Amino acid sequence: INVSRSAQSEKQEKVLFVGNSYTYFWNLPQAVALMAESKGIDLKTRQSTSGGANWGHHWRGERQLETLDRIKTGNFDAVILQNHSLSALNRPDSLMHFGQMLIDLIETHEAKAYLYLTWPRKEAPDKQKAIAGKYLELSKETGATIVPVGPAWLEAISQKPGFPLYDDDGSHPSTLGTYLTACVFFGVLTGQSPVGLPHRLITKDADGEKLYITIQSEENARFCQEVADKILAEFKG
């Protein structure tokens, strides 16, 4: 999705994030929208999420999810698909099956499908290759665009071992993990480099009061931006 600054007034991109806690931890959809806003790009992000949900739950409308209805009626330009973090390892056939059906539905409703390629658990970095393999296979079969978040996490940790991307549980993202993830999404959705994005993302609540979505140090934010930029360039290549 490329939106130029001049097109901002007449064009608004609507993006639906479909997933679970890896999507809603630390307000990822809002962070992506605020990063875009900082560059004069109007990105309206929405989410259909439930803790621990996989694509089967979304497809069947379980856990009070209304994902299919939202895809059909929401008039979205883009839909991000994030499966359960272990599905690529434990239920690869299910990932392919529901992934293909969801992508077909998304494209039927004239939206672009994106695959949120997640990271492995902290204690099992060697699993990234297998996770990426399944998402790449699904991308190849369907034409859906990969959002290479897991590879960006691995790159950050290889450059700075111990860089605190993980929550204490070794699975979910810390605020910094979500910031890096948002940088990757910003780059994919806008076609622009994440280098130079703000290190603080601020919006307003319903009463017009300041709401800080994330606050990172300038140094950590810059590192995340540069890692995301590097990985995005590699995936383009």
mmCIF file of C-alpha atoms in Angstrom:
data_model
loop_
_atom_site.group_PDB
_atom_site.id
_atom_site.type_symbol
_atom_site.label_atom_id
_atom_site.label_comp_id
_atom_site.label_asym_id
_atom_site.label_seq_id
_atom_site.Cartn_x
_atom_site.Cartn_y
_atom_site.Cartn_z
ATOM 1 C CA ILE A 1 0.000 0.000 0.000
ATOM 2 C CA ASN A 2 1.619 3.212 -1.088
ATOM 3 C CA VAL A 3 0.021 6.461 -0.058
ATOM 4 C CA SER A 4 1.730 9.690 -0.981
ATOM 5 C CA ARG A 5 1.492 12.734 1.244
ATOM 6 C CA SER A 6 -0.574 14.581 -1.375
ATOM 7 C CA ALA A 7 -3.056 11.710 -1.592
ATOM 8 C CA GLN A 8 -3.669 11.792 2.143
ATOM 9 C CA SER A 9 -6.719 14.048 2.052
ATOM 10 C CA GLU A 10 -8.701 11.951 -0.425
ATOM 11 C CA LYS A 11 -7.351 8.479 0.280
ATOM 12 C CA GLN A 12 -7.498 6.573 3.512
ATOM 13 C CA GLU A 13 -6.192 3.033 3.785
ATOM 14 C CA LYS A 14 -8.188 0.727 6.024
ATOM 15 C CA VAL A 15 -6.274 -2.167 7.546
ATOM 16 C CA LEU A 16 -7.702 -5.058 9.579
ATOM 17 C CA PHE A 17 -5.369 -7.004 11.885
ATOM 18 C CA VAL A 18 -6.606 -10.583 12.438
ATOM 19 C CA GLY A 19 -4.856 -12.532 15.181
ATOM 20 C CA ASN A 20 -4.365 -12.941 18.912
ATOM 21 C CA SER A 21 -2.202 -11.526 21.710
ATOM 22 C CA TYR A 22 0.858 -11.243 19.433
ATOM 23 C CA THR A 23 -1.214 -8.590 17.630
ATOM 24 C CA TYR A 24 -2.900 -6.803 20.535
ATOM 25 C CA PHE A 25 0.010 -6.742 23.028
ATOM 26 C CA TRP A 26 1.095 -3.120 23.486
ATOM 27 C CA ASN A 27 -1.339 -1.792 20.884
ATOM 28 C CA LEU A 28 0.408 -2.894 17.686
ATOM 29 C CA PRO A 29 -2.365 -1.718 15.286
ATOM 30 C CA GLN A 30 -2.481 1.724 16.916
ATOM 31 C CA ALA A 31 1.328 1.979 16.911
ATOM 32 C CA VAL A 32 1.436 1.271 13.161
ATOM 33 C CA ALA A 33 -1.255 3.898 12.514
ATOM 34 C CA LEU A 34 0.631 6.504 14.573
ATOM 35 C CA MET A 35 3.898 5.764 12.774
ATOM 36 C CA ALA A 36 2.101 6.333 9.471
ATOM 37 C CA GLU A 37 0.493 9.514 10.779
ATOM 38 C CA SER A 38 3.940 10.849 11.711
ATOM 39 C CA LYS A 39 4.810 10.648 7.986
ATOM 40 C CA GLY A 40 1.566 12.237 6.797
ATOM 41 C CA ILE A 41 -0.017 8.912 5.823
ATOM 42 C CA ASP A 42 -3.612 8.225 6.819
ATOM 43 C CA LEU A 43 -3.836 4.587 7.899
ATOM 44 C CA LYS A 44 -6.941 3.470 9.747
ATOM 45 C CA THR A 45 -6.196 0.252 11.660
ATOM 46 C CA ARG A 46 -8.754 -2.083 13.202
ATOM 47 C CA GLN A 47 -8.391 -5.487 14.859
ATOM 48 C CA SER A 48 -10.238 -8.761 15.251
ATOM 49 C CA THR A 49 -8.321 -10.552 17.998
ATOM 50 C CA SER A 50 -8.730 -12.988 20.877
ATOM 51 C CA GLY A 51 -6.051 -14.424 23.180
ATOM 52 C CA GLY A 52 -4.684 -17.743 21.929
ATOM 53 C CA ALA A 53 -6.840 -17.703 18.787
ATOM 54 C CA ASN A 54 -5.763 -19.527 15.638
ATOM 55 C CA TRP A 55 -7.100 -19.119 12.105
ATOM 56 C CA GLY A 56 -9.582 -21.962 12.644
ATOM 57 C CA HIS A 57 -11.183 -20.042 15.519
ATOM 58 C CA HIS A 58 -11.444 -16.961 13.306
ATOM 59 C CA TRP A 59 -12.903 -18.955 10.402
ATOM 60 C CA ARG A 60 -15.519 -20.702 12.548
ATOM 61 C CA GLY A 61 -16.463 -17.560 14.479
ATOM 62 C CA GLU A 62 -15.478 -19.052 17.829
ATOM 63 C CA ARG A 63 -14.362 -17.069 20.927
ATOM 64 C CA GLN A 64 -16.886 -14.331 20.023
ATOM 65 C CA LEU A 65 -14.830 -13.483 16.931
ATOM 66 C CA GLU A 66 -16.631 -11.892 13.979
ATOM 67 C CA THR A 67 -13.648 -11.905 11.639
ATOM 68 C CA LEU A 68 -15.418 -13.185 8.524
ATOM 69 C CA ASP A 69 -18.218 -10.630 8.829
ATOM 70 C CA ARG A 70 -15.692 -7.865 9.293
ATOM 71 C CA ILE A 71 -13.736 -8.935 6.205
ATOM 72 C CA LYS A 72 -16.980 -9.098 4.193
ATOM 73 C CA THR A 73 -18.479 -5.790 5.336
ATOM 74 C CA GLY A 74 -15.552 -3.657 6.533
ATOM 75 C CA ASN A 75 -14.419 -2.393 3.137
ATOM 76 C CA PHE A 76 -10.766 -2.969 4.088
ATOM 77 C CA ASP A 77 -7.856 -2.325 1.736
ATOM 78 C CA ALA A 78 -5.595 -4.760 3.584
ATOM 79 C CA VAL A 79 -6.051 -7.647 6.010
ATOM 80 C CA ILE A 80 -3.169 -8.906 8.163
ATOM 81 C CA LEU A 81 -3.313 -12.585 9.137
ATOM 82 C CA GLN A 82 -1.505 -13.724 12.298
ATOM 83 C CA ASN A 83 -1.930 -17.366 13.275
ATOM 84 C CA HIS A 84 -1.241 -18.940 16.677
ATOM 85 C CA SER A 85 2.497 -18.718 17.289
ATOM 86 C CA LEU A 86 3.009 -22.512 17.390
ATOM 87 C CA SER A 87 0.655 -23.406 14.512
ATOM 88 C CA ALA A 88 3.408 -23.440 11.912
ATOM 89 C CA LEU A 89 5.218 -26.063 14.013
ATOM 90 C CA ASN A 90 2.374 -28.092 15.524
ATOM 91 C CA ARG A 91 -0.437 -27.761 12.958
ATOM 92 C CA PRO A 92 1.123 -26.897 9.588
ATOM 93 C CA ASP A 93 -1.723 -28.508 7.594
ATOM 94 C CA SER A 94 -4.257 -26.397 9.485
ATOM 95 C CA LEU A 95 -2.188 -23.275 8.819
ATOM 96 C CA MET A 96 -2.230 -23.988 5.067
ATOM 97 C CA HIS A 97 -5.918 -24.958 5.009
ATOM 98 C CA PHE A 98 -7.371 -21.998 6.904
ATOM 99 C CA GLY A 99 -4.764 -19.607 5.525
ATOM 100 C CA GLN A 100 -5.821 -20.376 1.956
ATOM 101 C CA MET A 101 -9.529 -19.999 2.774
ATOM 102 C CA LEU A 102 -9.017 -16.701 4.596
ATOM 103 C CA ILE A 103 -6.848 -15.311 1.788
ATOM 104 C CA ASP A 104 -9.453 -16.335 -0.803
ATOM 105 C CA LEU A 105 -12.139 -14.534 1.207
ATOM 106 C CA ILE A 106 -9.964 -11.422 1.603
ATOM 107 C CA GLU A 107 -9.254 -11.257 -2.125
ATOM 108 C CA THR A 108 -12.908 -11.878 -2.998
ATOM 109 C CA HIS A 109 -13.650 -8.689 -1.071
ATOM 110 C CA GLU A 110 -10.960 -6.795 -2.969
ATOM 111 C CA ALA A 111 -8.481 -6.450 -0.133
ATOM 112 C CA LYS A 112 -4.811 -7.382 -0.100
ATOM 113 C CA ALA A 113 -3.738 -10.228 2.187
ATOM 114 C CA TYR A 114 -0.620 -10.015 4.360
ATOM 115 C CA LEU A 115 0.962 -12.802 6.421
ATOM 116 C CA TYR A 116 2.367 -11.738 9.808
ATOM 117 C CA LEU A 117 5.407 -14.010 10.039
ATOM 118 C CA THR A 118 5.984 -14.277 13.786
ATOM 119 C CA TRP A 119 9.003 -15.160 15.921
ATOM 120 C CA PRO A 120 9.934 -18.356 17.798
ATOM 121 C CA ARG A 121 9.844 -18.729 21.569
ATOM 122 C CA LYS A 122 12.827 -17.165 23.312
ATOM 123 C CA GLU A 123 14.376 -20.499 24.265
ATOM 124 C CA ALA A 124 14.017 -21.964 20.743
ATOM 125 C CA PRO A 125 15.452 -19.501 18.177
ATOM 126 C CA ASP A 126 16.312 -22.439 15.909
ATOM 127 C CA LYS A 127 12.579 -22.880 15.224
ATOM 128 C CA GLN A 128 12.416 -19.644 13.189
ATOM 129 C CA LYS A 129 13.418 -21.445 9.998
ATOM 130 C CA ALA A 130 10.522 -23.905 10.237
ATOM 131 C CA ILE A 131 8.032 -21.140 11.089
ATOM 132 C CA ALA A 132 9.209 -19.006 8.170
ATOM 133 C CA GLY A 133 9.116 -22.021 5.848
ATOM 134 C CA LYS A 134 5.368 -22.545 6.330
ATOM 135 C CA TYR A 135 4.501 -18.875 5.856
ATOM 136 C CA LEU A 136 6.692 -18.667 2.751
ATOM 137 C CA GLU A 137 5.002 -21.771 1.347
ATOM 138 C CA LEU A 138 1.564 -20.222 1.942
ATOM 139 C CA SER A 139 2.731 -16.948 0.392
ATOM 140 C CA LYS A 140 4.014 -18.774 -2.678
ATOM 141 C CA GLU A 141 0.733 -20.651 -3.140
ATOM 142 C CA THR A 142 -1.545 -17.654 -2.640
ATOM 143 C CA GLY A 143 0.444 -14.547 -3.543
ATOM 144 C CA ALA A 144 -0.118 -13.069 -0.047
ATOM 145 C CA THR A 145 2.618 -10.643 1.064
ATOM 146 C CA ILE A 146 4.955 -11.658 3.890
ATOM 147 C CA VAL A 147 5.540 -9.238 6.780
ATOM 148 C CA PRO A 148 8.930 -10.532 8.025
ATOM 149 C CA VAL A 149 8.649 -9.763 11.736
ATOM 150 C CA GLY A 150 10.292 -12.968 13.037
ATOM 151 C CA PRO A 151 13.384 -12.498 10.833
ATOM 152 C CA ALA A 152 13.671 -8.904 12.114
ATOM 153 C CA TRP A 153 13.562 -10.152 15.716
ATOM 154 C CA LEU A 154 16.280 -12.721 14.988
ATOM 155 C CA GLU A 155 18.419 -10.072 13.294
ATOM 156 C CA ALA A 156 18.070 -7.705 16.269
ATOM 157 C CA ILE A 157 19.025 -10.426 18.749
ATOM 158 C CA SER A 158 21.964 -11.578 16.600
ATOM 159 C CA GLN A 159 23.283 -7.990 16.508
ATOM 160 C CA LYS A 160 22.551 -7.335 20.204
ATOM 161 C CA PRO A 161 22.254 -10.581 22.199
ATOM 162 C CA GLY A 162 19.874 -10.058 25.099
ATOM 163 C CA PHE A 163 18.070 -7.151 23.389
ATOM 164 C CA PRO A 164 14.782 -7.193 25.345
ATOM 165 C CA LEU A 165 12.189 -7.933 22.661
ATOM 166 C CA TYR A 166 10.423 -10.603 24.737
ATOM 167 C CA ASP A 167 8.034 -10.245 27.636
ATOM 168 C CA ASP A 168 9.099 -12.121 30.789
ATOM 169 C CA ASP A 169 7.139 -15.177 29.580
ATOM 170 C CA GLY A 170 9.598 -15.707 26.696
ATOM 171 C CA SER A 171 6.761 -15.691 24.165
ATOM 172 C CA HIS A 172 4.923 -12.375 23.958
ATOM 173 C CA PRO A 173 6.509 -9.096 22.865
ATOM 174 C CA SER A 174 7.778 -6.498 25.300
ATOM 175 C CA THR A 175 6.944 -2.877 24.467
ATOM 176 C CA LEU A 176 10.214 -2.844 22.505
ATOM 177 C CA GLY A 177 9.247 -6.055 20.706
ATOM 178 C CA THR A 178 5.989 -4.452 19.614
ATOM 179 C CA TYR A 179 7.875 -1.318 18.526
ATOM 180 C CA LEU A 180 10.190 -3.359 16.269
ATOM 181 C CA THR A 181 7.170 -5.281 14.936
ATOM 182 C CA ALA A 182 5.387 -1.996 14.163
ATOM 183 C CA CYS A 183 8.469 -0.717 12.294
ATOM 184 C CA VAL A 184 8.343 -3.773 10.025
ATOM 185 C CA PHE A 185 4.605 -3.312 9.414
ATOM 186 C CA PHE A 186 5.079 0.393 8.705
ATOM 187 C CA GLY A 187 7.686 -0.420 6.059
ATOM 188 C CA VAL A 188 5.578 -3.091 4.363
ATOM 189 C CA LEU A 189 2.286 -1.168 4.413
ATOM 190 C CA THR A 190 3.648 2.212 3.303
ATOM 191 C CA GLY A 191 6.626 1.253 1.149
ATOM 192 C CA GLN A 192 8.691 3.780 3.128
ATOM 193 C CA SER A 193 11.760 3.265 5.287
ATOM 194 C CA PRO A 194 11.051 3.090 9.034
ATOM 195 C CA VAL A 195 14.320 4.929 9.737
ATOM 196 C CA GLY A 196 13.504 8.273 11.324
ATOM 197 C CA LEU A 197 10.176 7.321 12.902
ATOM 198 C CA PRO A 198 9.352 8.859 16.321
ATOM 199 C CA HIS A 199 10.543 7.049 19.454
ATOM 200 C CA ARG A 200 7.383 8.128 21.267
ATOM 201 C CA LEU A 201 3.953 7.458 19.801
ATOM 202 C CA ILE A 202 1.260 9.683 21.269
ATOM 203 C CA THR A 203 -2.476 9.935 20.558
ATOM 204 C CA LYS A 204 -5.520 11.258 22.451
ATOM 205 C CA ASP A 205 -8.148 9.409 24.458
ATOM 206 C CA ALA A 206 -11.925 9.927 24.168
ATOM 207 C CA ASP A 207 -11.654 13.038 26.357
ATOM 208 C CA GLY A 208 -8.891 14.592 24.283
ATOM 209 C CA GLU A 209 -6.192 13.814 26.869
ATOM 210 C CA LYS A 210 -2.723 12.632 25.850
ATOM 211 C CA LEU A 211 -2.335 8.854 25.549
ATOM 212 C CA TYR A 212 1.169 7.420 25.216
ATOM 213 C CA ILE A 213 1.000 4.270 23.101
ATOM 214 C CA THR A 214 4.732 3.646 23.449
ATOM 215 C CA ILE A 215 7.800 5.388 24.863
ATOM 216 C CA GLN A 216 11.217 4.056 23.799
ATOM 217 C CA SER A 217 14.693 5.500 24.146
ATOM 218 C CA GLU A 218 15.910 7.218 20.980
ATOM 219 C CA GLU A 219 18.798 4.748 20.789
ATOM 220 C CA ASN A 220 16.610 1.628 21.017
ATOM 221 C CA ALA A 221 14.045 3.053 18.607
ATOM 222 C CA ARG A 222 16.736 3.880 16.056
ATOM 223 C CA PHE A 223 18.193 0.376 16.356
ATOM 224 C CA CYS A 224 14.744 -1.179 15.742
ATOM 225 C CA GLN A 225 14.170 1.087 12.743
ATOM 226 C CA GLU A 226 17.517 0.153 11.198
ATOM 227 C CA VAL A 227 17.021 -3.584 11.777
ATOM 228 C CA ALA A 228 13.538 -3.425 10.223
ATOM 229 C CA ASP A 229 14.922 -1.478 7.258
ATOM 230 C CA LYS A 230 17.676 -4.062 6.696
ATOM 231 C CA ILE A 231 15.288 -7.042 6.814
ATOM 232 C CA LEU A 232 12.753 -5.341 4.542
ATOM 233 C CA ALA A 233 15.480 -4.683 1.978
ATOM 234 C CA GLU A 234 16.541 -8.350 2.138
ATOM 235 C CA PHE A 235 12.973 -9.580 1.674
ATOM 236 C CA LYS A 236 12.439 -7.244 -1.275
ATOM 237 C CA GLY A 237 15.593 -8.669 -2.820
#
